[in-house]
Each structure stands twice: as C-alpha cells, then as structure tokens.
Amino acid sequence: MAHPVQRRWYPLVFAIAALVLLPLSVLLLSWETIDTQIWSHLLETQMARLLSNTLILLLGVGVGVTLLGVSLAWLTSLCEFPGRRWLDWALMLPFAIPAYVLAFVFVGLLDFSGPVQTLMREWFGSGLRLPRVRSTGGVIIVLVLVFYPYVYLLARTAFLAQGKGLMEAARVLGSTPWQAFWRVALPMA
C-alpha cells in the first residue's frame, strides 16, 4: 500500500502518461483505416528501393560503428600513449551533439560551397572534389559518427574488465599484437 504522500503524485503521473500516450493512440487508431490502394501502389513502385536503401544503411552503419567503436575502445583501454585520457574523454562528445545538428554541420562543412571544398579548390585547383555529401555514403558517415559512442562504451568496458594481462600473456606466448587482439582480446570482450 502506497504512503499518502506518494499517492499525492498519482494524478500528475497519470496526466503525464496520458499526454505521452495520446499521440501513440492516435497512430494506432489510424491503422483501422488502411487504404489498400496506397499500399499496393507503394509495393509496386517504391518499396523495393526503400527496403534496399534501408538495408544498405543498416549494413553500412553497423559495420562502421563496430569498426570505429571497437577499435577506439581497444586503443584507449589497452594501449598507453600520450593524450590517452584526453582522447577517452573526447570520444564521448558525440553524445552531446544531436544527430540532426551533426548532419547540418557535416553538410555545411563538406558541401560543394562549404569551407572545406572551397579551401581544397583554392589550394589544389578545381579538379579535386570530394564525393557528394548528400548521398547514402554521407548519411552512413554521419550516423556512424553519431552512434559509435554506444559501441565504444560497451567495448571499452569489456576490454577494461579483462585487463591487460591476457594480452601480455598472448604476446609472451608468441602472438603478434594483431593475433592477440583477434584471438584473445576480442573473443573475451
């Protein structure tokens, strides 16, 4: 049984829950009136392209986030180098930037009329161009830069939990750093 002081919050909590659930309920109720002609038109004309774009984004972002997050986690947790503590902190900064803001900055900097390409044209001539920013590859790069910290944190925690002893033991037993990473550190993480 709830304490009387706790029960005092119930109306406010239910009001907030109702406000949150209202848009969701409107969305769910709108599914009653599905127009089959619209869906058949989408299936015939657009759905294959949309699904292929989604799969390309899924695979590109998944591979990119895994490569970037795990490699940076391994680097900052098992290697000693100057600036490691600063880099460990700096790698968390994408958490502070919303994805849409990062996308606007990315497009603004790297678009044809942006400062990066303008500077490159001034230095190297007009023949040098970067790939198009407003493309599938550009979206993949932005999403990788936004989402890698999640993988980084998980992998870093796993690498720190296993310690450096296993890597050192593998190296003493004759493994190269690359073999020790693939055969010891990564499977243990």
PDB file of C-alpha atoms in Angstrom:
ATOM      1  CA  MET A   1       0.000   0.000   0.000  1.00  0.00           C
ATOM      2  CA  ALA A   2       1.365   3.377  -1.007  1.00  0.00           C
ATOM      3  CA  HIS A   3       2.107   6.032   1.536  1.00  0.00           C
ATOM      4  CA  PRO A   4      -0.323   9.026   1.438  1.00  0.00           C
ATOM      5  CA  VAL A   5       2.491  11.340   0.357  1.00  0.00           C
ATOM      6  CA  GLN A   6       3.231   9.056  -2.605  1.00  0.00           C
ATOM      7  CA  ARG A   7      -0.460   8.902  -3.600  1.00  0.00           C
ATOM      8  CA  ARG A   8      -0.434  12.651  -3.950  1.00  0.00           C
ATOM      9  CA  TRP A   9       1.683  12.279  -7.119  1.00  0.00           C
ATOM     10  CA  TYR A  10      -0.678   9.799  -8.828  1.00  0.00           C
ATOM     11  CA  PRO A  11      -2.854  12.389 -10.656  1.00  0.00           C
ATOM     12  CA  LEU A  12       0.193  14.176 -12.037  1.00  0.00           C
ATOM     13  CA  VAL A  13       1.796  10.913 -13.158  1.00  0.00           C
ATOM     14  CA  PHE A  14      -1.417   9.747 -14.851  1.00  0.00           C
ATOM     15  CA  ALA A  15      -1.802  13.129 -16.596  1.00  0.00           C
ATOM     16  CA  ILE A  16       1.754  12.949 -17.959  1.00  0.00           C
ATOM     17  CA  ALA A  17       1.213   9.341 -19.044  1.00  0.00           C
ATOM     18  CA  ALA A  18      -1.996  10.334 -20.853  1.00  0.00           C
ATOM     19  CA  LEU A  19      -0.182  13.143 -22.671  1.00  0.00           C
ATOM     20  CA  VAL A  20       2.547  10.750 -23.748  1.00  0.00           C
ATOM     21  CA  LEU A  21       0.130   8.019 -24.831  1.00  0.00           C
ATOM     22  CA  LEU A  22      -2.230  10.325 -26.735  1.00  0.00           C
ATOM     23  CA  PRO A  23      -0.136  10.603 -29.935  1.00  0.00           C
ATOM     24  CA  LEU A  24       0.602   6.891 -29.819  1.00  0.00           C
ATOM     25  CA  SER A  25      -3.084   6.019 -29.509  1.00  0.00           C
ATOM     26  CA  VAL A  26      -3.950   8.296 -32.454  1.00  0.00           C
ATOM     27  CA  LEU A  27      -1.337   6.488 -34.520  1.00  0.00           C
ATOM     28  CA  LEU A  28      -2.644   3.068 -33.516  1.00  0.00           C
ATOM     29  CA  LEU A  29      -6.261   4.041 -34.201  1.00  0.00           C
ATOM     30  CA  SER A  30      -5.341   5.365 -37.642  1.00  0.00           C
ATOM     31  CA  TRP A  31      -4.348   1.853 -38.678  1.00  0.00           C
ATOM     32  CA  GLU A  32      -8.028   0.895 -38.782  1.00  0.00           C
ATOM     33  CA  THR A  33      -8.437   2.904 -41.975  1.00  0.00           C
ATOM     34  CA  ILE A  34      -5.600   1.472 -44.078  1.00  0.00           C
ATOM     35  CA  ASP A  35      -6.041   2.251 -47.755  1.00  0.00           C
ATOM     36  CA  THR A  36      -5.041  -0.899 -49.646  1.00  0.00           C
ATOM     37  CA  GLN A  37      -4.609   1.029 -52.899  1.00  0.00           C
ATOM     38  CA  ILE A  38      -1.898   3.189 -51.370  1.00  0.00           C
ATOM     39  CA  TRP A  39      -0.065   0.152 -50.035  1.00  0.00           C
ATOM     40  CA  SER A  40      -0.328  -1.732 -53.318  1.00  0.00           C
ATOM     41  CA  HIS A  41       0.993   1.338 -55.161  1.00  0.00           C
ATOM     42  CA  LEU A  42       3.897   1.606 -52.706  1.00  0.00           C
ATOM     43  CA  LEU A  43       4.690  -2.093 -53.079  1.00  0.00           C
ATOM     44  CA  GLU A  44       4.690  -1.838 -56.875  1.00  0.00           C
ATOM     45  CA  THR A  45       6.705   1.362 -57.217  1.00  0.00           C
ATOM     46  CA  GLN A  46       8.752   2.307 -54.149  1.00  0.00           C
ATOM     47  CA  MET A  47       9.047  -0.488 -51.595  1.00  0.00           C
ATOM     48  CA  ALA A  48      11.953  -2.375 -53.207  1.00  0.00           C
ATOM     49  CA  ARG A  49      14.073   0.785 -53.412  1.00  0.00           C
ATOM     50  CA  LEU A  50      13.146   1.835 -49.875  1.00  0.00           C
ATOM     51  CA  LEU A  51      13.988  -1.584 -48.442  1.00  0.00           C
ATOM     52  CA  SER A  52      17.296  -1.750 -50.321  1.00  0.00           C
ATOM     53  CA  ASN A  53      18.257   1.733 -49.060  1.00  0.00           C
ATOM     54  CA  THR A  54      17.337   0.681 -45.530  1.00  0.00           C
ATOM     55  CA  LEU A  55      19.445  -2.481 -45.758  1.00  0.00           C
ATOM     56  CA  ILE A  56      22.404  -0.542 -47.184  1.00  0.00           C
ATOM     57  CA  LEU A  57      22.157   1.963 -44.322  1.00  0.00           C
ATOM     58  CA  LEU A  58      21.782  -0.835 -41.781  1.00  0.00           C
ATOM     59  CA  LEU A  59      24.826  -2.722 -43.024  1.00  0.00           C
ATOM     60  CA  GLY A  60      26.967   0.376 -43.582  1.00  0.00           C
ATOM     61  CA  VAL A  61      26.228   1.916 -40.203  1.00  0.00           C
ATOM     62  CA  GLY A  62      26.516  -1.443 -38.414  1.00  0.00           C
ATOM     63  CA  VAL A  63      29.920  -2.215 -39.907  1.00  0.00           C
ATOM     64  CA  GLY A  64      31.175   1.354 -39.475  1.00  0.00           C
ATOM     65  CA  VAL A  65      30.034   1.662 -35.869  1.00  0.00           C
ATOM     66  CA  THR A  66      31.516  -1.718 -34.996  1.00  0.00           C
ATOM     67  CA  LEU A  67      34.872  -0.993 -36.613  1.00  0.00           C
ATOM     68  CA  LEU A  68      35.188   2.511 -35.185  1.00  0.00           C
ATOM     69  CA  GLY A  69      33.763   1.783 -31.725  1.00  0.00           C
ATOM     70  CA  VAL A  70      35.683  -1.439 -31.056  1.00  0.00           C
ATOM     71  CA  SER A  71      38.993  -0.199 -32.452  1.00  0.00           C
ATOM     72  CA  LEU A  72      38.849   3.053 -30.463  1.00  0.00           C
ATOM     73  CA  ALA A  73      37.818   1.152 -27.325  1.00  0.00           C
ATOM     74  CA  TRP A  74      40.731  -1.227 -27.713  1.00  0.00           C
ATOM     75  CA  LEU A  75      43.119   1.642 -28.356  1.00  0.00           C
ATOM     76  CA  THR A  76      42.059   3.686 -25.318  1.00  0.00           C
ATOM     77  CA  SER A  77      41.686   0.801 -22.881  1.00  0.00           C
ATOM     78  CA  LEU A  78      44.666  -1.442 -23.651  1.00  0.00           C
ATOM     79  CA  CYS A  79      47.294   0.946 -25.034  1.00  0.00           C
ATOM     80  CA  GLU A  80      49.304   3.607 -23.242  1.00  0.00           C
ATOM     81  CA  PHE A  81      50.121   6.749 -25.220  1.00  0.00           C
ATOM     82  CA  PRO A  82      50.298  10.498 -24.580  1.00  0.00           C
ATOM     83  CA  GLY A  83      46.848  12.064 -24.662  1.00  0.00           C
ATOM     84  CA  ARG A  84      45.000   8.812 -23.976  1.00  0.00           C
ATOM     85  CA  ARG A  85      42.970  10.260 -21.096  1.00  0.00           C
ATOM     86  CA  TRP A  86      42.025  13.313 -23.149  1.00  0.00           C
ATOM     87  CA  LEU A  87      41.052  11.113 -26.129  1.00  0.00           C
ATOM     88  CA  ASP A  88      38.986   8.875 -23.857  1.00  0.00           C
ATOM     89  CA  TRP A  89      37.013  11.921 -22.740  1.00  0.00           C
ATOM     90  CA  ALA A  90      36.804  13.455 -26.234  1.00  0.00           C
ATOM     91  CA  LEU A  91      35.366  10.270 -27.740  1.00  0.00           C
ATOM     92  CA  MET A  92      32.228  10.824 -25.644  1.00  0.00           C
ATOM     93  CA  LEU A  93      31.484  14.217 -27.229  1.00  0.00           C
ATOM     94  CA  PRO A  94      29.072  12.885 -29.888  1.00  0.00           C
ATOM     95  CA  PHE A  95      26.664  12.174 -27.034  1.00  0.00           C
ATOM     96  CA  ALA A  96      26.403  15.950 -26.595  1.00  0.00           C
ATOM     97  CA  ILE A  97      25.505  16.650 -30.237  1.00  0.00           C
ATOM     98  CA  PRO A  98      22.083  15.678 -31.599  1.00  0.00           C
ATOM     99  CA  ALA A  99      22.207  13.723 -34.859  1.00  0.00           C
ATOM    100  CA  TYR A 100      20.395  16.350 -36.906  1.00  0.00           C
ATOM    101  CA  VAL A 101      22.797  19.084 -35.742  1.00  0.00           C
ATOM    102  CA  LEU A 102      25.785  16.936 -36.673  1.00  0.00           C
ATOM    103  CA  ALA A 103      24.191  16.293 -40.078  1.00  0.00           C
ATOM    104  CA  PHE A 104      23.733  20.027 -40.716  1.00  0.00           C
ATOM    105  CA  VAL A 105      27.328  20.730 -39.681  1.00  0.00           C
ATOM    106  CA  PHE A 106      28.607  17.870 -41.835  1.00  0.00           C
ATOM    107  CA  VAL A 107      26.713  19.091 -44.914  1.00  0.00           C
ATOM    108  CA  GLY A 108      27.636  22.714 -44.269  1.00  0.00           C
ATOM    109  CA  LEU A 109      31.343  21.942 -43.981  1.00  0.00           C
ATOM    110  CA  LEU A 110      31.731  19.385 -46.763  1.00  0.00           C
ATOM    111  CA  ASP A 111      29.203  20.525 -49.384  1.00  0.00           C
ATOM    112  CA  PHE A 112      30.499  21.948 -52.687  1.00  0.00           C
ATOM    113  CA  SER A 113      30.136  25.532 -51.464  1.00  0.00           C
ATOM    114  CA  GLY A 114      31.338  24.721 -47.928  1.00  0.00           C
ATOM    115  CA  PRO A 115      34.655  25.868 -46.479  1.00  0.00           C
ATOM    116  CA  VAL A 116      36.439  22.506 -46.836  1.00  0.00           C
ATOM    117  CA  GLN A 117      35.860  22.098 -50.575  1.00  0.00           C
ATOM    118  CA  THR A 118      36.374  25.807 -51.220  1.00  0.00           C
ATOM    119  CA  LEU A 119      39.754  25.661 -49.478  1.00  0.00           C
ATOM    120  CA  MET A 120      40.679  22.486 -51.354  1.00  0.00           C
ATOM    121  CA  ARG A 121      39.836  24.129 -54.699  1.00  0.00           C
ATOM    122  CA  GLU A 122      41.968  27.151 -53.789  1.00  0.00           C
ATOM    123  CA  TRP A 123      44.955  25.030 -52.766  1.00  0.00           C
ATOM    124  CA  PHE A 124      44.828  22.152 -55.263  1.00  0.00           C
ATOM    125  CA  GLY A 125      42.855  23.538 -58.204  1.00  0.00           C
ATOM    126  CA  SER A 126      39.312  22.991 -59.386  1.00  0.00           C
ATOM    127  CA  GLY A 127      39.860  19.373 -60.478  1.00  0.00           C
ATOM    128  CA  LEU A 128      39.912  17.986 -56.942  1.00  0.00           C
ATOM    129  CA  ARG A 129      36.489  17.251 -55.473  1.00  0.00           C
ATOM    130  CA  LEU A 130      35.201  15.288 -52.527  1.00  0.00           C
ATOM    131  CA  PRO A 131      32.422  12.739 -53.029  1.00  0.00           C
ATOM    132  CA  ARG A 132      28.890  14.089 -52.787  1.00  0.00           C
ATOM    133  CA  VAL A 133      27.899  14.728 -49.195  1.00  0.00           C
ATOM    134  CA  ARG A 134      24.154  14.388 -49.742  1.00  0.00           C
ATOM    135  CA  SER A 135      24.315  10.708 -50.567  1.00  0.00           C
ATOM    136  CA  THR A 136      23.923   7.319 -48.961  1.00  0.00           C
ATOM    137  CA  GLY A 137      27.611   7.312 -48.053  1.00  0.00           C
ATOM    138  CA  GLY A 138      27.276  10.710 -46.407  1.00  0.00           C
ATOM    139  CA  VAL A 139      24.317   9.522 -44.343  1.00  0.00           C
ATOM    140  CA  ILE A 140      26.255   6.424 -43.313  1.00  0.00           C
ATOM    141  CA  ILE A 141      29.233   8.535 -42.210  1.00  0.00           C
ATOM    142  CA  VAL A 142      27.058  10.895 -40.175  1.00  0.00           C
ATOM    143  CA  LEU A 143      25.199   8.029 -38.486  1.00  0.00           C
ATOM    144  CA  VAL A 144      28.464   6.233 -37.706  1.00  0.00           C
ATOM    145  CA  LEU A 145      29.865   9.409 -36.129  1.00  0.00           C
ATOM    146  CA  VAL A 146      26.684   9.796 -34.061  1.00  0.00           C
ATOM    147  CA  PHE A 147      26.260   6.191 -32.907  1.00  0.00           C
ATOM    148  CA  TYR A 148      29.804   4.837 -32.431  1.00  0.00           C
ATOM    149  CA  PRO A 149      29.992   6.022 -28.770  1.00  0.00           C
ATOM    150  CA  TYR A 150      27.417   3.402 -27.769  1.00  0.00           C
ATOM    151  CA  VAL A 151      29.601   0.587 -29.113  1.00  0.00           C
ATOM    152  CA  TYR A 152      32.710   2.331 -27.823  1.00  0.00           C
ATOM    153  CA  LEU A 153      31.401   2.428 -24.253  1.00  0.00           C
ATOM    154  CA  LEU A 154      30.310  -1.213 -24.274  1.00  0.00           C
ATOM    155  CA  ALA A 155      33.543  -2.471 -25.837  1.00  0.00           C
ATOM    156  CA  ARG A 156      35.726  -0.284 -23.621  1.00  0.00           C
ATOM    157  CA  THR A 157      34.008  -1.596 -20.511  1.00  0.00           C
ATOM    158  CA  ALA A 158      34.557  -5.162 -21.700  1.00  0.00           C
ATOM    159  CA  PHE A 159      38.230  -4.540 -22.530  1.00  0.00           C
ATOM    160  CA  LEU A 160      38.858  -2.847 -19.175  1.00  0.00           C
ATOM    161  CA  ALA A 161      37.185  -5.737 -17.345  1.00  0.00           C
ATOM    162  CA  GLN A 162      39.557  -8.282 -18.857  1.00  0.00           C
ATOM    163  CA  GLY A 163      42.668  -6.228 -18.143  1.00  0.00           C
ATOM    164  CA  LYS A 164      45.977  -6.148 -19.951  1.00  0.00           C
ATOM    165  CA  GLY A 165      47.236  -9.434 -18.520  1.00  0.00           C
ATOM    166  CA  LEU A 166      45.643 -11.635 -21.166  1.00  0.00           C
ATOM    167  CA  MET A 167      47.074  -9.560 -23.998  1.00  0.00           C
ATOM    168  CA  GLU A 168      50.517  -9.612 -22.389  1.00  0.00           C
ATOM    169  CA  ALA A 169      50.311 -13.392 -21.911  1.00  0.00           C
ATOM    170  CA  ALA A 170      49.407 -13.862 -25.571  1.00  0.00           C
ATOM    171  CA  ARG A 171      52.331 -11.664 -26.597  1.00  0.00           C
ATOM    172  CA  VAL A 172      54.733 -13.640 -24.360  1.00  0.00           C
ATOM    173  CA  LEU A 173      53.487 -16.848 -25.997  1.00  0.00           C
ATOM    174  CA  GLY A 174      54.469 -15.521 -29.420  1.00  0.00           C
ATOM    175  CA  SER A 175      51.353 -13.840 -30.776  1.00  0.00           C
ATOM    176  CA  THR A 176      51.643 -10.648 -32.765  1.00  0.00           C
ATOM    177  CA  PRO A 177      49.596  -7.689 -31.496  1.00  0.00           C
ATOM    178  CA  TRP A 178      47.087  -8.326 -34.295  1.00  0.00           C
ATOM    179  CA  GLN A 179      46.774 -12.034 -33.402  1.00  0.00           C
ATOM    180  CA  ALA A 180      46.449 -11.224 -29.698  1.00  0.00           C
ATOM    181  CA  PHE A 181      43.640  -8.784 -30.477  1.00  0.00           C
ATOM    182  CA  TRP A 182      41.695 -11.202 -32.708  1.00  0.00           C
ATOM    183  CA  ARG A 183      42.346 -14.414 -30.738  1.00  0.00           C
ATOM    184  CA  VAL A 184      42.327 -13.145 -27.148  1.00  0.00           C
ATOM    185  CA  ALA A 185      41.022  -9.628 -26.531  1.00  0.00           C
ATOM    186  CA  LEU A 186      38.076  -9.581 -28.930  1.00  0.00           C
ATOM    187  CA  PRO A 187      36.626 -13.021 -28.034  1.00  0.00           C
ATOM    188  CA  MET A 188      36.978 -12.276 -24.312  1.00  0.00           C
ATOM    189  CA  ALA A 189      35.222  -8.924 -24.689  1.00  0.00           C
TER     190      ALA A 189
END
